[in-house]
Short mmCIF file of C-alpha atoms in Angstrom, two decimals:
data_model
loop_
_atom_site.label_atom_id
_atom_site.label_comp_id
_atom_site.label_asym_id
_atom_site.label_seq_id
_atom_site.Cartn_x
_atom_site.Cartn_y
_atom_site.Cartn_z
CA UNK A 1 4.07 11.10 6.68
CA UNK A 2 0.63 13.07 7.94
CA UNK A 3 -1.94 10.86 8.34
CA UNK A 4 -5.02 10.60 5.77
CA UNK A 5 -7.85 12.16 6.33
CA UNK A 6 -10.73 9.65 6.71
CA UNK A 7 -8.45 7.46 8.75
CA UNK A 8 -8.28 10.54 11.07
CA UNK A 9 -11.69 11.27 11.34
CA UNK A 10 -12.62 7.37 11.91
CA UNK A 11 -9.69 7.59 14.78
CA UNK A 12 -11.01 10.17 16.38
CA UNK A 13 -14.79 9.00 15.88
CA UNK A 14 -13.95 5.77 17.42
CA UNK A 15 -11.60 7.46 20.70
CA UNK A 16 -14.17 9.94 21.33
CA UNK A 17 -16.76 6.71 21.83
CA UNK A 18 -19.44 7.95 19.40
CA UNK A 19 -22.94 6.35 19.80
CA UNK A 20 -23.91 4.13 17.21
CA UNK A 21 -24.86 1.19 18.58
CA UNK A 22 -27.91 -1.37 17.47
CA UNK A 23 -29.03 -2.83 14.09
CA UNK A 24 -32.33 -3.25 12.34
CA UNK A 25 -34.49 -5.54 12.83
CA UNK A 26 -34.44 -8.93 10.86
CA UNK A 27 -37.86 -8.30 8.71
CA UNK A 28 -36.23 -4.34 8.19
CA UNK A 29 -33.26 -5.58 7.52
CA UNK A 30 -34.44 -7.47 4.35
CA UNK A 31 -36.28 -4.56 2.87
CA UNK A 32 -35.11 -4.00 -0.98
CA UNK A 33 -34.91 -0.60 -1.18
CA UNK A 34 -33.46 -0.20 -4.59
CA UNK A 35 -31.87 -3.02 -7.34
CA UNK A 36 -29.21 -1.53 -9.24
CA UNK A 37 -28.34 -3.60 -12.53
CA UNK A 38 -30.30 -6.51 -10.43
CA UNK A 39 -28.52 -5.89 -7.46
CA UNK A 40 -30.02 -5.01 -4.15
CA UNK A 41 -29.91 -2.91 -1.63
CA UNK A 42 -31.51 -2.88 1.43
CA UNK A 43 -31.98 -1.31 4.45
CA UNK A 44 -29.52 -2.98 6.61
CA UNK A 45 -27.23 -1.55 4.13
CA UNK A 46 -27.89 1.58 4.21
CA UNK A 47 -28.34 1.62 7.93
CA UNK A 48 -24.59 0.54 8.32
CA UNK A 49 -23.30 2.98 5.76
CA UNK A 50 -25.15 5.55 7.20
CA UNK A 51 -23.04 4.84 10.65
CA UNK A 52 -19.72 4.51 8.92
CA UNK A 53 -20.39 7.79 6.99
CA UNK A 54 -21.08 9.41 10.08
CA UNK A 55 -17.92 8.02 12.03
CA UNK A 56 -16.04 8.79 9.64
CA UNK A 57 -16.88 12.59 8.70
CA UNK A 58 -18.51 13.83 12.31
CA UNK A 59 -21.61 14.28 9.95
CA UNK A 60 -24.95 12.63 9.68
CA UNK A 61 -25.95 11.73 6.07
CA UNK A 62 -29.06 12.00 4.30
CA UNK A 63 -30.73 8.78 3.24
CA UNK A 64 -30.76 10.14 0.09
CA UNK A 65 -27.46 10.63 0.24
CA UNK A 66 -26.45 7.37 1.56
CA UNK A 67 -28.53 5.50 -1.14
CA UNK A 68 -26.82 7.55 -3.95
CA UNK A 69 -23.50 6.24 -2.30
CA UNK A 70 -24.59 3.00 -2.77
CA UNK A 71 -25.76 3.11 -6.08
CA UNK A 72 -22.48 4.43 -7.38
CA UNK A 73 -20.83 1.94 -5.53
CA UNK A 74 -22.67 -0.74 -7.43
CA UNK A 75 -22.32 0.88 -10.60
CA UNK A 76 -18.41 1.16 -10.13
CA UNK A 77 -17.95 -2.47 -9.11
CA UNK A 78 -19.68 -3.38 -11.98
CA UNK A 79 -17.56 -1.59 -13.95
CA UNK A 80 -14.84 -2.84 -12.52
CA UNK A 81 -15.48 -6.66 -13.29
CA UNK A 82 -16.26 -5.70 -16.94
CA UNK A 83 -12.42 -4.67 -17.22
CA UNK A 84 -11.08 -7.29 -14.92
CA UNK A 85 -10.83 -5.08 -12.04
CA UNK A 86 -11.70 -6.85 -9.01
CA UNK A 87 -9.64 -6.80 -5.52
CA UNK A 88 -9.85 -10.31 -4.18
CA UNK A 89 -10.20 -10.73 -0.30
CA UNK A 90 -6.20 -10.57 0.19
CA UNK A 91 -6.47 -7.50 -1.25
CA UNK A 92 -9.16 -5.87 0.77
CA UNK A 93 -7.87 -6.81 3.82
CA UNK A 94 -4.48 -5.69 2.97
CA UNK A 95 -5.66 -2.28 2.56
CA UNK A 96 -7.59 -3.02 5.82
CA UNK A 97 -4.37 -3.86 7.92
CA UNK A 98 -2.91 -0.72 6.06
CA UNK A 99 -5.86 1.68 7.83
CA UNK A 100 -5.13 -0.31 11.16
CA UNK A 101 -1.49 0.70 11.05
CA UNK A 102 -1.85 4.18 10.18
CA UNK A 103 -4.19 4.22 12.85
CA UNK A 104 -1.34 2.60 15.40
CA UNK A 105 -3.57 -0.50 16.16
CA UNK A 106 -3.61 -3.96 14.98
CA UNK A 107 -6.92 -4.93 12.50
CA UNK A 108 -8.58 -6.86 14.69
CA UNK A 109 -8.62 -3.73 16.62
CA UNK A 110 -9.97 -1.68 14.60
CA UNK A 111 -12.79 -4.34 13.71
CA UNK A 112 -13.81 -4.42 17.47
CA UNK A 113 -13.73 -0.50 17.39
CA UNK A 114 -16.00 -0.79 14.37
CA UNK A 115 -18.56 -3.49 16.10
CA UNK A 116 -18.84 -1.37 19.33
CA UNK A 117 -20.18 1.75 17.24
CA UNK A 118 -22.46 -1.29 15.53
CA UNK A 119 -20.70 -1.43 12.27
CA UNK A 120 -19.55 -4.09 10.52
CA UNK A 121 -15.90 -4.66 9.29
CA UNK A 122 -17.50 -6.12 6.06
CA UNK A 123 -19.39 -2.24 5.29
CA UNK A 124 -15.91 -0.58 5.55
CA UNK A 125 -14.00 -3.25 3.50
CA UNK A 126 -17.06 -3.19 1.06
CA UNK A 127 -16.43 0.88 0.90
CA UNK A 128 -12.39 0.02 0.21
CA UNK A 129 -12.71 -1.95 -2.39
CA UNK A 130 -15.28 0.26 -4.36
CA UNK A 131 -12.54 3.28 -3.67
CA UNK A 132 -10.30 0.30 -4.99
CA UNK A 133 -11.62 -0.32 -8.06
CA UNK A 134 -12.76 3.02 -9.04
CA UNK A 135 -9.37 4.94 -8.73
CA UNK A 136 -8.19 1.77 -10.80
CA UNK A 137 -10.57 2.06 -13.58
CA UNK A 138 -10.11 6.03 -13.86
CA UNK A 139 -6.47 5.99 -13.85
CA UNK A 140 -6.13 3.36 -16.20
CA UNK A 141 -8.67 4.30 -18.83
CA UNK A 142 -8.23 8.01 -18.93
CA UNK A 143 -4.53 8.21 -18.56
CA UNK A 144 -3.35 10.55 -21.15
CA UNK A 145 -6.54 12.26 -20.02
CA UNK A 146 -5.36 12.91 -16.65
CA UNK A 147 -1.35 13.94 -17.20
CA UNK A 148 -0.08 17.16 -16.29
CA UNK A 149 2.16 19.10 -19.29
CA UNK A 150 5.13 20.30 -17.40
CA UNK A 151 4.37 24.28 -19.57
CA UNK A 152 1.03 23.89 -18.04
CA UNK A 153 2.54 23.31 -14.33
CA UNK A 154 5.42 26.25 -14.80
CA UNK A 155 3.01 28.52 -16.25
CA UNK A 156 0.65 28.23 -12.98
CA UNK A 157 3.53 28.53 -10.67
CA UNK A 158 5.17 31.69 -12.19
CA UNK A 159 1.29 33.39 -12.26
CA UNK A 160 0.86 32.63 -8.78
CA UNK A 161 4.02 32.83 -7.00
CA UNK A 162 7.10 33.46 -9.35
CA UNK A 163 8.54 31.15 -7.41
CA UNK A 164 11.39 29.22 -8.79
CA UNK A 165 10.58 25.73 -10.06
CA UNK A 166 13.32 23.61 -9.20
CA UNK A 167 16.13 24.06 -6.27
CA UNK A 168 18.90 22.15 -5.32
CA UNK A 169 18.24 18.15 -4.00
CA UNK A 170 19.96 14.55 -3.63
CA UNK A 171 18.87 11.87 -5.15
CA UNK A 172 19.46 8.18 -3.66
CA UNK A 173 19.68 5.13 -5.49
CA UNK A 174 19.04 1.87 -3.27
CA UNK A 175 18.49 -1.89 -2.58
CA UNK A 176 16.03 -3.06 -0.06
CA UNK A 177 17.34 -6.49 1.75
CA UNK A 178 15.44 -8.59 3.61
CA UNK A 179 15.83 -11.04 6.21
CA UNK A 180 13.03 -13.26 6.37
CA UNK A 181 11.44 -14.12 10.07
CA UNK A 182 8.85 -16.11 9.71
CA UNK A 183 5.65 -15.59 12.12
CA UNK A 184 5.83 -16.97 16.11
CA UNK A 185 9.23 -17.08 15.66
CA UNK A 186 10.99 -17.51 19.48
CA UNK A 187 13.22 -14.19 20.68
CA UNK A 188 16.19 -16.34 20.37
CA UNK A 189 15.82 -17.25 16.78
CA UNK A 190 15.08 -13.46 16.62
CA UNK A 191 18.04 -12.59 18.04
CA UNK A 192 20.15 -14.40 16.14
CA UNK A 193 18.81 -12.78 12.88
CA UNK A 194 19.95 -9.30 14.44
CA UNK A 195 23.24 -10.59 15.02
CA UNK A 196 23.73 -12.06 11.60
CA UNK A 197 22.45 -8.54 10.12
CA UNK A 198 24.63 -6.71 11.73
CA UNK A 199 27.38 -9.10 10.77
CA UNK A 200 26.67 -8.68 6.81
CA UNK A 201 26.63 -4.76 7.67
CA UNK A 202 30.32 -5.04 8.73
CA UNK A 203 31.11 -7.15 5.33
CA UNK A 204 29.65 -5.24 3.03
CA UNK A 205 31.13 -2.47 1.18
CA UNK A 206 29.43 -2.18 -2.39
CA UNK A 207 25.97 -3.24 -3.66
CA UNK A 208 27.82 -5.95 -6.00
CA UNK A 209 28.59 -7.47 -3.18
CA UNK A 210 25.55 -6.83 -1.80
CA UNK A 211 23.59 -8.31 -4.96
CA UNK A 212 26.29 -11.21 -4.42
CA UNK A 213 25.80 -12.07 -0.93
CA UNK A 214 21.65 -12.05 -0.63
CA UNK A 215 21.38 -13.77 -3.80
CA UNK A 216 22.61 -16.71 -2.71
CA UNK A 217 21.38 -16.59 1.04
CA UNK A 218 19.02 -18.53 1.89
CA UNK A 219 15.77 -16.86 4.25
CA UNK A 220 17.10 -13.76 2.52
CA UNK A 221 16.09 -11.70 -0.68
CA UNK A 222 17.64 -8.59 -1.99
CA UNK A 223 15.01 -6.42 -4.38
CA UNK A 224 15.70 -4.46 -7.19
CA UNK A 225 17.02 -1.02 -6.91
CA UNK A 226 14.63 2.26 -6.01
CA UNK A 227 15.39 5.59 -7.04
CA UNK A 228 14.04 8.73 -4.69
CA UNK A 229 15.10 12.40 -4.18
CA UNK A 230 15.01 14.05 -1.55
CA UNK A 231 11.41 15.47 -1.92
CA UNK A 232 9.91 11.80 -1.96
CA UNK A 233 11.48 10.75 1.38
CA UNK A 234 10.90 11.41 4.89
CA UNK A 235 13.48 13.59 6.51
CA UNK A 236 13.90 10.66 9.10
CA UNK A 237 14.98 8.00 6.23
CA UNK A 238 17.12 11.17 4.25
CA UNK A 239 19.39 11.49 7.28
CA UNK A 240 19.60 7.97 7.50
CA UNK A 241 20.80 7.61 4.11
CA UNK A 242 22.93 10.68 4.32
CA UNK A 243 25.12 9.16 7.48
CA UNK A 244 25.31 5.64 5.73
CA UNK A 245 28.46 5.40 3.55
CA UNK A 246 27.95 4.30 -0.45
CA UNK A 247 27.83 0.71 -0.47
CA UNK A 248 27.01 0.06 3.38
CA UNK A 249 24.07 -1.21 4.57
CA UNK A 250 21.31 0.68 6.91
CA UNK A 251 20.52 -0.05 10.50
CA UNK A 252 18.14 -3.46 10.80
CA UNK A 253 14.61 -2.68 11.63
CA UNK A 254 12.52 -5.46 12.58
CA UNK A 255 8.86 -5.07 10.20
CA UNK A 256 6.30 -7.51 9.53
CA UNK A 257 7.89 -8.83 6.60
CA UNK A 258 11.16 -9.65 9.14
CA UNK A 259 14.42 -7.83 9.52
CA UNK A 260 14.89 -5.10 6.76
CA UNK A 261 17.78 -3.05 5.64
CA UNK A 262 18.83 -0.60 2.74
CA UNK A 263 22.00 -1.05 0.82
CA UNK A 264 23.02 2.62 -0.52
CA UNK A 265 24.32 2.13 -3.97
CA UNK A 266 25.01 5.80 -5.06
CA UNK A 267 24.20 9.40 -3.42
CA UNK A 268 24.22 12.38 -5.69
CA UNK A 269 23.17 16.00 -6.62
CA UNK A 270 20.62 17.15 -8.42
CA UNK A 271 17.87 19.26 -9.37
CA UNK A 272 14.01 18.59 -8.06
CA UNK A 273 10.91 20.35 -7.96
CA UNK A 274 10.02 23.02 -5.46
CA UNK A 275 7.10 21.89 -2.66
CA UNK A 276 5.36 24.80 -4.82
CA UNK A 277 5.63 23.54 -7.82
CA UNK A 278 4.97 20.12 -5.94
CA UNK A 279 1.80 21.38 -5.00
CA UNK A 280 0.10 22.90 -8.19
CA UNK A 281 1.20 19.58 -10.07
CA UNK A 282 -0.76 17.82 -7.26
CA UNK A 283 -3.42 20.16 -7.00
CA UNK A 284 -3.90 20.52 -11.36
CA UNK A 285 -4.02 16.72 -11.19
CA UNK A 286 -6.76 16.23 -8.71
CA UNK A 287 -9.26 18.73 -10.82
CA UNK A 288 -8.69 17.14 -13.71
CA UNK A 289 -9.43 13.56 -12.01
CA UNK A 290 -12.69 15.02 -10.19
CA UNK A 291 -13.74 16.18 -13.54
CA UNK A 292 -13.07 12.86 -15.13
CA UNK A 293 -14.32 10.63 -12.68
CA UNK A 294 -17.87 12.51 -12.56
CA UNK A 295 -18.21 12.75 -16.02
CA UNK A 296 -17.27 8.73 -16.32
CA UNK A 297 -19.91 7.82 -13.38
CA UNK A 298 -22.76 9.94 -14.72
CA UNK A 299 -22.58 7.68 -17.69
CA UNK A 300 -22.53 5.21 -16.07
CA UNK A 301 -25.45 5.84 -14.17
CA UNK A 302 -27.28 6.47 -17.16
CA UNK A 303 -27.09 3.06 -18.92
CA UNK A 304 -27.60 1.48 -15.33
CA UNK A 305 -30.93 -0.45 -14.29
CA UNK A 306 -31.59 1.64 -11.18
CA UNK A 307 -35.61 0.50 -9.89
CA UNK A 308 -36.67 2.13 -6.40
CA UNK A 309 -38.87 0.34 -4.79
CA UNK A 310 -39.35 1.51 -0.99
CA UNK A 311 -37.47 4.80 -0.14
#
């Protein structure tokens, strides 16, 4: 799995010791600069999103720029809470933990990373949950809007490539099981968990009995079964699957939910899409979401209150 963008650039912002150190002073701080639907912004806000924008894109914004990012932000949150989109603080700082560990380091890592370049945790999880809530609110309004005809997707391939469309896959139908281990847990206790996975591994030999045995266990829960071909999964996890026998269960691996393994129910053929085709699907997508999304937030803009005060 490559690792996204912006989470990139803040990693390498952060390593290389950027210099954005010290914060506004208290009378500055409390300057309204605009009110947006009677909200305000001020300059400590934009001072701080100012320094996260340039940690995170090796770029120093405009203040124009950085006040137009606010704005929108406002607008979309807004938005959001008139359609019952709002991430609560689990949420946020779920998503937080989840740019932590793509970034190999724990979150409160990352937040002292943050406070040495004089940013606050609070501007980048205030940034997250606008992304949040807008990608929400786009997807699930303009839906039908945003779907890609499968003509549409051939026809683009063929024109650019004449590639094929589909080649030969496997697709693998599967039960996550886990083993729950609850936080602070001693190595002992840990170790006995391992030993009783691997014991069910050696029992097992269907995902009946699977669904049998882990729906009865206690500390244990079995989840309903995924379907994935080979083009959604990591080559790591496909040859995993490949050398597991049908019915058998995975190798443990300890996670932060506790001891997980995969029961394989069924491993078969079949046809998917070529990484060309792949791409143009993902690539058609995207312009038409761009498209939408800008046309939705200039309207919204429009029937905003939006009052400068002191630019």
């Amino acid at each position: 799995m490559t690792t996204p963008l912006p989470v990139l650039r803040l990693l390498l912002a952060l390593s290389a010791g950027l210099i954005l150190t010290g914060l506004p002073s208290p009378s500055r701080a409390q300057n309204i600069v605009v009110m947006v639907n009677g909200d305000p912004i001020t300059d400590f806000d934009i001072e701080q999103r100012s320094k996260l924008d340039q940690l995170t894109t090796q770029k120093a914004p405009s203040r124009e720029q950085v006040i137009n990012e606010l704005i929108d932000e406002k607008v979309k949150i807004k938005e959001g809470k008139k359609y019952g989109v709002d991430p609560g603080v689990s949420d946020i700082n779920q998503s937080y933990e989840g740019m932590a560990q793509r970034m190999r380091i724990t979150p409160d890592q990352l937040t002292k990373m943050l406070e040495i370049k004089g940013v606050r945790p609070e501007t980048l999880k205030g940034r997250m949950k606008s992304e949040m809530v807008w990608t929400s609110l786009v997807r699930g309004r303009y839906k039908e809007r945003l779907q890609v005809g499968e003509r549409d997707v051939a026809q683009a391939v063929q024109a650019q490539s004449g590639e094929k469309l589909q080649v030969e896959g496997t697709e693998y139908k599967m039960q996550p099981i886990v083993l729950i281990v609850p936080r602070g847990s001693s190595a002992s206790f840990l170790e006995t968990r391992k030993k009783e996975a691997e014991s069910y591994r050696s029992r097992i030999g269907s995902c009946e009995e699977a669904n049998s045995l882990f729906r009865s266990t206690p500390n244990a829960t079995i989840r309903e079964s995924v379907t994935k071909t080979t083009a959604e999964l990591p080559e790591a996890l496909r040859k995993v699957l490949d050398d597991t026998p049908i019915g058998h269960l995975t190798a443990p691996e300890m996670t932060k939910n506790g001891i997980e393994m995969v029961v394989l129910c069924s491993r078969k053929p079949t046809m998917i899409d070529t990484p060309k085709k792949r791409e143009v699907r993902e690539k058609m997508y995207q312009e038409k979401y761009e498209k939408t999304q800008k046309a939705y937030l200039e309207e919204l803009r429009k029937a905003a209150m939006i009052e400068y005060r002191n630019r």
